[in-house]
PDB file of C-alpha atoms in Angstrom:
ATOM      1  CA  MET A   1      31.630 -86.662 -23.586  1.00 62.00           C
ATOM      2  CA  THR A   2      32.782 -89.011 -26.310  1.00 74.00           C
ATOM      3  CA  LEU A   3      34.949 -87.834 -29.181  1.00 75.00           C
ATOM      4  CA  THR A   4      31.998 -88.096 -31.549  1.00 78.00           C
ATOM      5  CA  THR A   5      29.906 -85.860 -29.288  1.00 79.00           C
ATOM      6  CA  GLN A   6      32.769 -83.369 -28.978  1.00 82.00           C
ATOM      7  CA  PHE A   7      33.190 -83.286 -32.758  1.00 84.00           C
ATOM      8  CA  GLN A   8      29.438 -82.780 -33.266  1.00 86.00           C
ATOM      9  CA  THR A   9      29.492 -80.031 -30.655  1.00 86.00           C
ATOM     10  CA  ILE A  10      32.324 -78.211 -32.435  1.00 89.00           C
ATOM     11  CA  ILE A  11      30.557 -78.459 -35.833  1.00 90.00           C
ATOM     12  CA  VAL A  12      27.223 -77.266 -34.406  1.00 90.00           C
ATOM     13  CA  MET A  13      28.877 -74.356 -32.568  1.00 90.00           C
ATOM     14  CA  ILE A  14      30.720 -73.297 -35.736  1.00 92.00           C
ATOM     15  CA  ILE A  15      27.374 -73.308 -37.544  1.00 92.00           C
ATOM     16  CA  GLY A  16      25.966 -71.400 -34.569  1.00 92.00           C
ATOM     17  CA  GLY A  17      28.727 -68.809 -34.985  1.00 92.00           C
ATOM     18  CA  VAL A  18      27.818 -68.412 -38.663  1.00 93.00           C
ATOM     19  CA  TYR A  19      24.179 -68.053 -37.671  1.00 93.00           C
ATOM     20  CA  LEU A  20      25.128 -65.453 -35.057  1.00 92.00           C
ATOM     21  CA  GLY A  21      26.911 -63.416 -37.719  1.00 92.00           C
ATOM     22  CA  MET A  22      23.862 -63.550 -39.996  1.00 93.00           C
ATOM     23  CA  ALA A  23      21.507 -62.626 -37.154  1.00 93.00           C
ATOM     24  CA  LEU A  24      23.729 -59.721 -36.116  1.00 92.00           C
ATOM     25  CA  GLU A  25      23.931 -58.506 -39.723  1.00 92.00           C
ATOM     26  CA  THR A  26      20.129 -58.617 -40.011  1.00 92.00           C
ATOM     27  CA  PHE A  27      19.713 -56.835 -36.672  1.00 92.00           C
ATOM     28  CA  ARG A  28      22.112 -54.032 -37.672  1.00 90.00           C
ATOM     29  CA  ARG A  29      20.326 -53.673 -41.013  1.00 90.00           C
ATOM     30  CA  PHE A  30      17.052 -52.707 -39.292  1.00 89.00           C
ATOM     31  CA  GLU A  31      18.650 -50.888 -36.372  1.00 87.00           C
ATOM     32  CA  ASP A  32      18.157 -47.439 -37.944  1.00 82.00           C
ATOM     33  CA  TYR A  33      14.384 -47.696 -37.442  1.00 83.00           C
ATOM     34  CA  TRP A  34      14.649 -47.631 -33.638  1.00 84.00           C
ATOM     35  CA  LYS A  35      18.149 -46.248 -33.020  1.00 82.00           C
ATOM     36  CA  LYS A  36      16.911 -42.701 -32.316  1.00 83.00           C
ATOM     37  CA  ASN A  37      14.900 -43.912 -29.326  1.00 83.00           C
ATOM     38  CA  ILE A  38      17.636 -44.599 -26.767  1.00 85.00           C
ATOM     39  CA  ILE A  39      15.527 -46.575 -24.293  1.00 88.00           C
ATOM     40  CA  PHE A  40      13.968 -48.739 -26.997  1.00 86.00           C
ATOM     41  CA  ASN A  41      17.395 -49.212 -28.573  1.00 86.00           C
ATOM     42  CA  TYR A  42      18.811 -50.561 -25.291  1.00 89.00           C
ATOM     43  CA  MET A  43      15.800 -52.859 -24.908  1.00 91.00           C
ATOM     44  CA  MET A  44      16.282 -54.207 -28.432  1.00 90.00           C
ATOM     45  CA  GLU A  45      20.007 -54.785 -27.872  1.00 90.00           C
ATOM     46  CA  ILE A  46      19.428 -56.670 -24.625  1.00 92.00           C
ATOM     47  CA  SER A  47      16.560 -58.693 -26.114  1.00 92.00           C
ATOM     48  CA  PHE A  48      18.620 -59.578 -29.177  1.00 91.00           C
ATOM     49  CA  TRP A  49      21.633 -60.864 -27.252  1.00 92.00           C
ATOM     50  CA  LEU A  50      19.456 -62.749 -24.754  1.00 94.00           C
ATOM     51  CA  LEU A  51      17.648 -64.430 -27.630  1.00 93.00           C
ATOM     52  CA  GLN A  52      20.881 -65.401 -29.410  1.00 92.00           C
ATOM     53  CA  THR A  53      22.295 -66.758 -26.136  1.00 91.00           C
ATOM     54  CA  LEU A  54      19.204 -68.906 -25.629  1.00 93.00           C
ATOM     55  CA  ILE A  55      19.358 -70.203 -29.220  1.00 92.00           C
ATOM     56  CA  LEU A  56      23.038 -71.146 -28.963  1.00 90.00           C
ATOM     57  CA  PHE A  57      22.513 -72.772 -25.581  1.00 90.00           C
ATOM     58  CA  TYR A  58      19.553 -74.721 -26.988  1.00 90.00           C
ATOM     59  CA  LEU A  59      21.775 -76.017 -29.807  1.00 88.00           C
ATOM     60  CA  LEU A  60      24.396 -76.948 -27.244  1.00 87.00           C
ATOM     61  CA  PHE A  61      21.789 -78.700 -25.100  1.00 87.00           C
ATOM     62  CA  VAL A  62      20.571 -80.739 -28.085  1.00 87.00           C
ATOM     63  CA  VAL A  63      24.096 -81.869 -28.962  1.00 86.00           C
ATOM     64  CA  ASN A  64      25.742 -82.539 -25.559  1.00 83.00           C
ATOM     65  CA  ASN A  65      23.024 -81.890 -22.938  1.00 81.00           C
ATOM     66  CA  GLY A  66      24.300 -78.377 -22.253  1.00 76.00           C
ATOM     67  CA  GLU A  67      27.878 -79.134 -21.143  1.00 80.00           C
ATOM     68  CA  VAL A  68      30.001 -75.997 -21.549  1.00 81.00           C
ATOM     69  CA  ARG A  69      33.665 -76.269 -22.513  1.00 82.00           C
ATOM     70  CA  PHE A  70      36.226 -73.622 -23.448  1.00 84.00           C
ATOM     71  CA  TYR A  71      36.544 -74.899 -27.021  1.00 84.00           C
ATOM     72  CA  ILE A  72      32.803 -74.265 -27.491  1.00 86.00           C
ATOM     73  CA  PHE A  73      33.422 -70.503 -27.280  1.00 87.00           C
ATOM     74  CA  LEU A  74      36.344 -70.894 -29.677  1.00 92.00           C
ATOM     75  CA  ALA A  75      34.100 -72.790 -32.118  1.00 91.00           C
ATOM     76  CA  VAL A  76      31.440 -70.042 -31.995  1.00 91.00           C
ATOM     77  CA  LEU A  77      34.150 -67.427 -32.525  1.00 93.00           C
ATOM     78  CA  CYS A  78      35.554 -69.388 -35.481  1.00 93.00           C
ATOM     79  CA  GLY A  79      32.093 -69.657 -37.032  1.00 92.00           C
ATOM     80  CA  PHE A  80      31.513 -65.922 -36.573  1.00 92.00           C
ATOM     81  CA  ALA A  81      34.926 -65.130 -38.113  1.00 93.00           C
ATOM     82  CA  ALA A  82      34.217 -67.501 -41.014  1.00 92.00           C
ATOM     83  CA  TYR A  83      30.970 -65.691 -41.680  1.00 91.00           C
ATOM     84  CA  GLN A  84      32.645 -62.277 -41.651  1.00 90.00           C
ATOM     85  CA  SER A  85      35.380 -63.359 -44.037  1.00 89.00           C
ATOM     86  CA  LEU A  86      33.520 -65.734 -46.364  1.00 88.00           C
ATOM     87  CA  PHE A  87      29.784 -65.174 -46.296  1.00 88.00           C
ATOM     88  CA  ALA A  88      29.122 -61.593 -45.127  1.00 90.00           C
ATOM     89  CA  SER A  89      29.144 -59.941 -48.570  1.00 89.00           C
ATOM     90  CA  TYR A  90      26.936 -62.656 -50.111  1.00 92.00           C
ATOM     91  CA  TYR A  91      24.498 -62.585 -47.231  1.00 91.00           C
ATOM     92  CA  CYS A  92      24.248 -58.770 -47.336  1.00 91.00           C
ATOM     93  CA  ARG A  93      23.310 -58.871 -51.012  1.00 92.00           C
ATOM     94  CA  LEU A  94      20.822 -61.679 -50.366  1.00 93.00           C
ATOM     95  CA  LEU A  95      19.313 -59.767 -47.440  1.00 91.00           C
ATOM     96  CA  GLU A  96      18.892 -56.633 -49.560  1.00 92.00           C
ATOM     97  CA  ARG A  97      17.214 -58.651 -52.314  1.00 94.00           C
ATOM     98  CA  ILE A  98      14.849 -60.236 -49.798  1.00 92.00           C
ATOM     99  CA  ILE A  99      13.965 -56.818 -48.342  1.00 92.00           C
ATOM    100  CA  THR A 100      13.483 -55.337 -51.812  1.00 92.00           C
ATOM    101  CA  SER A 101      11.285 -58.264 -52.870  1.00 94.00           C
ATOM    102  CA  PHE A 102       9.235 -58.000 -49.684  1.00 93.00           C
ATOM    103  CA  LEU A 103       8.725 -54.253 -50.153  1.00 92.00           C
ATOM    104  CA  ALA A 104       7.731 -54.771 -53.786  1.00 93.00           C
ATOM    105  CA  LEU A 105       5.245 -57.466 -52.737  1.00 94.00           C
ATOM    106  CA  TYR A 106       3.900 -55.194 -49.988  1.00 92.00           C
ATOM    107  CA  HIS A 107       3.353 -52.286 -52.405  1.00 92.00           C
ATOM    108  CA  PHE A 108       1.758 -54.637 -54.942  1.00 92.00           C
ATOM    109  CA  VAL A 109      -0.679 -56.055 -52.372  1.00 92.00           C
ATOM    110  CA  TYR A 110      -1.399 -52.546 -51.063  1.00 89.00           C
ATOM    111  CA  GLN A 111      -2.183 -51.282 -54.570  1.00 90.00           C
ATOM    112  CA  ILE A 112      -4.513 -54.220 -55.184  1.00 90.00           C
ATOM    113  CA  ILE A 113      -6.347 -53.673 -51.881  1.00 89.00           C
ATOM    114  CA  ASP A 114      -6.541 -49.926 -52.504  1.00 86.00           C
ATOM    115  CA  THR A 115      -7.888 -50.454 -56.026  1.00 86.00           C
ATOM    116  CA  ILE A 116     -10.396 -53.165 -55.124  1.00 87.00           C
ATOM    117  CA  ILE A 117     -11.578 -51.999 -51.682  1.00 86.00           C
ATOM    118  CA  PHE A 118     -10.543 -48.504 -50.564  1.00 85.00           C
ATOM    119  CA  THR A 119     -11.043 -46.552 -53.800  1.00 85.00           C
ATOM    120  CA  PRO A 120     -14.567 -47.939 -54.521  1.00 87.00           C
ATOM    121  CA  LEU A 121     -15.466 -47.457 -50.847  1.00 89.00           C
ATOM    122  CA  LYS A 122     -14.342 -43.832 -51.003  1.00 89.00           C
ATOM    123  CA  TRP A 123     -16.387 -43.271 -54.160  1.00 90.00           C
ATOM    124  CA  LEU A 124     -19.408 -44.928 -52.524  1.00 90.00           C
ATOM    125  CA  ILE A 125     -19.151 -42.684 -49.450  1.00 92.00           C
ATOM    126  CA  GLN A 126     -18.878 -39.593 -51.652  1.00 90.00           C
ATOM    127  CA  LEU A 127     -21.889 -40.738 -53.690  1.00 91.00           C
ATOM    128  CA  LEU A 128     -23.986 -41.391 -50.572  1.00 93.00           C
ATOM    129  CA  PHE A 129     -23.033 -38.008 -49.152  1.00 91.00           C
ATOM    130  CA  ALA A 130     -23.969 -36.284 -52.424  1.00 91.00           C
ATOM    131  CA  ILE A 131     -27.330 -38.101 -52.459  1.00 92.00           C
ATOM    132  CA  PHE A 132     -27.911 -37.108 -48.832  1.00 92.00           C
ATOM    133  CA  LEU A 133     -27.238 -33.440 -49.622  1.00 90.00           C
ATOM    134  CA  LEU A 134     -29.518 -33.654 -52.667  1.00 91.00           C
ATOM    135  CA  ILE A 135     -32.349 -35.091 -50.546  1.00 92.00           C
ATOM    136  CA  ILE A 136     -31.894 -32.386 -47.907  1.00 90.00           C
ATOM    137  CA  ARG A 137     -31.944 -29.671 -50.585  1.00 89.00           C
ATOM    138  CA  LEU A 138     -35.079 -31.233 -52.115  1.00 91.00           C
ATOM    139  CA  ILE A 139     -36.807 -31.324 -48.728  1.00 90.00           C
ATOM    140  CA  TYR A 140     -35.787 -27.738 -48.132  1.00 86.00           C
ATOM    141  CA  TRP A 141     -37.165 -26.686 -51.550  1.00 86.00           C
ATOM    142  CA  LEU A 142     -40.441 -28.573 -50.995  1.00 89.00           C
ATOM    143  CA  PHE A 143     -40.828 -27.018 -47.558  1.00 86.00           C
ATOM    144  CA  TRP A 144     -40.555 -23.490 -48.905  1.00 83.00           C
ATOM    145  CA  MET A 145     -42.776 -24.285 -51.876  1.00 83.00           C
ATOM    146  CA  ILE A 146     -45.510 -25.527 -49.524  1.00 84.00           C
ATOM    147  CA  LEU A 147     -45.136 -22.389 -47.434  1.00 79.00           C
ATOM    148  CA  ARG A 148     -45.472 -20.228 -50.547  1.00 77.00           C
ATOM    149  CA  ILE A 149     -48.513 -22.182 -51.727  1.00 79.00           C
ATOM    150  CA  ILE A 150     -50.141 -21.665 -48.347  1.00 78.00           C
ATOM    151  CA  TYR A 151     -49.069 -18.029 -48.217  1.00 72.00           C
ATOM    152  CA  ILE A 152     -50.527 -17.005 -51.605  1.00 72.00           C
ATOM    153  CA  PRO A 153     -54.245 -17.717 -50.877  1.00 74.00           C
ATOM    154  CA  ILE A 154     -53.870 -16.318 -47.363  1.00 72.00           C
ATOM    155  CA  SER A 155     -52.363 -13.123 -48.745  1.00 71.00           C
ATOM    156  CA  ILE A 156     -55.218 -12.834 -51.289  1.00 72.00           C
ATOM    157  CA  ILE A 157     -57.813 -13.266 -48.537  1.00 73.00           C
ATOM    158  CA  VAL A 158     -56.009 -10.721 -46.378  1.00 67.00           C
ATOM    159  CA  ASN A 159     -55.903  -8.233 -49.250  1.00 70.00           C
ATOM    160  CA  ILE A 160     -59.635  -8.674 -49.823  1.00 71.00           C
ATOM    161  CA  PHE A 161     -60.556  -8.159 -46.196  1.00 66.00           C
ATOM    162  CA  SER A 162     -58.019  -5.394 -45.702  1.00 63.00           C
ATOM    163  CA  HIS A 163     -60.447  -2.934 -47.237  1.00 64.00           C
ATOM    164  CA  PHE A 164     -62.851  -3.578 -44.349  1.00 64.00           C
ATOM    165  CA  ILE A 165     -60.228  -3.300 -41.591  1.00 60.00           C
ATOM    166  CA  PRO A 166     -59.959   0.031 -39.712  1.00 63.00           C
ATOM    167  CA  LYS A 167     -56.913   2.168 -40.428  1.00 60.00           C
ATOM    168  CA  ASN A 168     -55.355   1.737 -36.950  1.00 63.00           C
ATOM    169  CA  ALA A 169     -55.649  -2.023 -37.096  1.00 61.00           C
ATOM    170  CA  LYS A 170     -54.278  -1.993 -40.632  1.00 56.00           C
ATOM    171  CA  ASN A 171     -51.166  -0.083 -39.507  1.00 64.00           C
ATOM    172  CA  TYR A 172     -50.660  -2.583 -36.691  1.00 61.00           C
ATOM    173  CA  LEU A 173     -50.933  -5.514 -39.078  1.00 60.00           C
ATOM    174  CA  HIS A 174     -48.479  -3.855 -41.474  1.00 64.00           C
ATOM    175  CA  SER A 175     -45.947  -3.531 -38.668  1.00 69.00           C
ATOM    176  CA  LEU A 176     -46.409  -7.220 -37.780  1.00 62.00           C
ATOM    177  CA  ALA A 177     -45.999  -8.137 -41.433  1.00 64.00           C
ATOM    178  CA  GLY A 178     -42.748  -6.179 -41.598  1.00 65.00           C
ATOM    179  CA  ILE A 179     -41.381  -8.020 -38.564  1.00 69.00           C
ATOM    180  CA  TYR A 180     -42.440 -11.379 -40.018  1.00 62.00           C
ATOM    181  CA  SER A 181     -40.834 -10.503 -43.350  1.00 66.00           C
ATOM    182  CA  LYS A 182     -37.519  -9.639 -41.653  1.00 68.00           C
ATOM    183  CA  ILE A 183     -37.579 -12.894 -39.684  1.00 70.00           C
ATOM    184  CA  GLU A 184     -38.433 -14.877 -42.808  1.00 62.00           C
ATOM    185  CA  ASN A 185     -35.645 -13.264 -44.867  1.00 69.00           C
ATOM    186  CA  SER A 186     -33.143 -13.853 -42.062  1.00 71.00           C
ATOM    187  CA  ILE A 187     -34.062 -17.544 -41.768  1.00 68.00           C
ATOM    188  CA  VAL A 188     -33.996 -18.069 -45.534  1.00 64.00           C
ATOM    189  CA  THR A 189     -30.607 -16.348 -45.862  1.00 72.00           C
ATOM    190  CA  ARG A 190     -29.080 -18.426 -43.078  1.00 70.00           C
ATOM    191  CA  TRP A 191     -30.420 -21.702 -44.470  1.00 65.00           C
ATOM    192  CA  LYS A 192     -29.170 -20.903 -47.954  1.00 66.00           C
ATOM    193  CA  ASN A 193     -25.682 -19.974 -46.648  1.00 69.00           C
ATOM    194  CA  TYR A 194     -25.578 -23.112 -44.533  1.00 63.00           C
ATOM    195  CA  TRP A 195     -26.486 -25.520 -47.321  1.00 61.00           C
ATOM    196  CA  ASP A 196     -24.290 -23.708 -49.850  1.00 65.00           C
ATOM    197  CA  LYS A 197     -21.323 -24.236 -47.530  1.00 61.00           C
ATOM    198  CA  GLY A 198     -22.332 -27.839 -46.938  1.00 52.00           C
ATOM    199  CA  GLY A 199     -22.709 -28.516 -50.616  1.00 47.00           C
ATOM    200  CA  SER A 200     -19.341 -27.022 -51.497  1.00 46.00           C
TER     201      SER A 200
END
């Protein structure tokens, strides 16, 4: 390697050390979200250091075709130390501002989407469900009204002809009417309880 290439390599590796400090600071900032899961934590640690190694080696490959020298490690270490002593406090404040701004933007976008899409959609679903229950109640009311309309003339005709029916047959019909009335009251009570619960 020429002196110019060696000098460029040292400068790039110092910058790489500063970058490594910033990346490590960012990684530790979010580490609390997965630190409780030991297996996932190990996977994240290994993935992080493999990624940083690949990035630094790529920078080295761009500068001097990947030739490794001892001073390269010293340059990375100097860059990392320079970050810790000169830039760490500034970068931490900048990182917190970026995270705070991102969270504020996220909540703002979420509120807009909730106001424009989710809240009207929820109201629409509630309205459709209320209309559906109203239609079912109307059908139920019409059904029983039709039954009553049919029942009234039949009951009048039965009352008229009941005078001509023998006493034994009349007692039998009364017993059948009592059974029918019990069944009808049971069905009506169950339907009313069911739709009252559904409506509430």
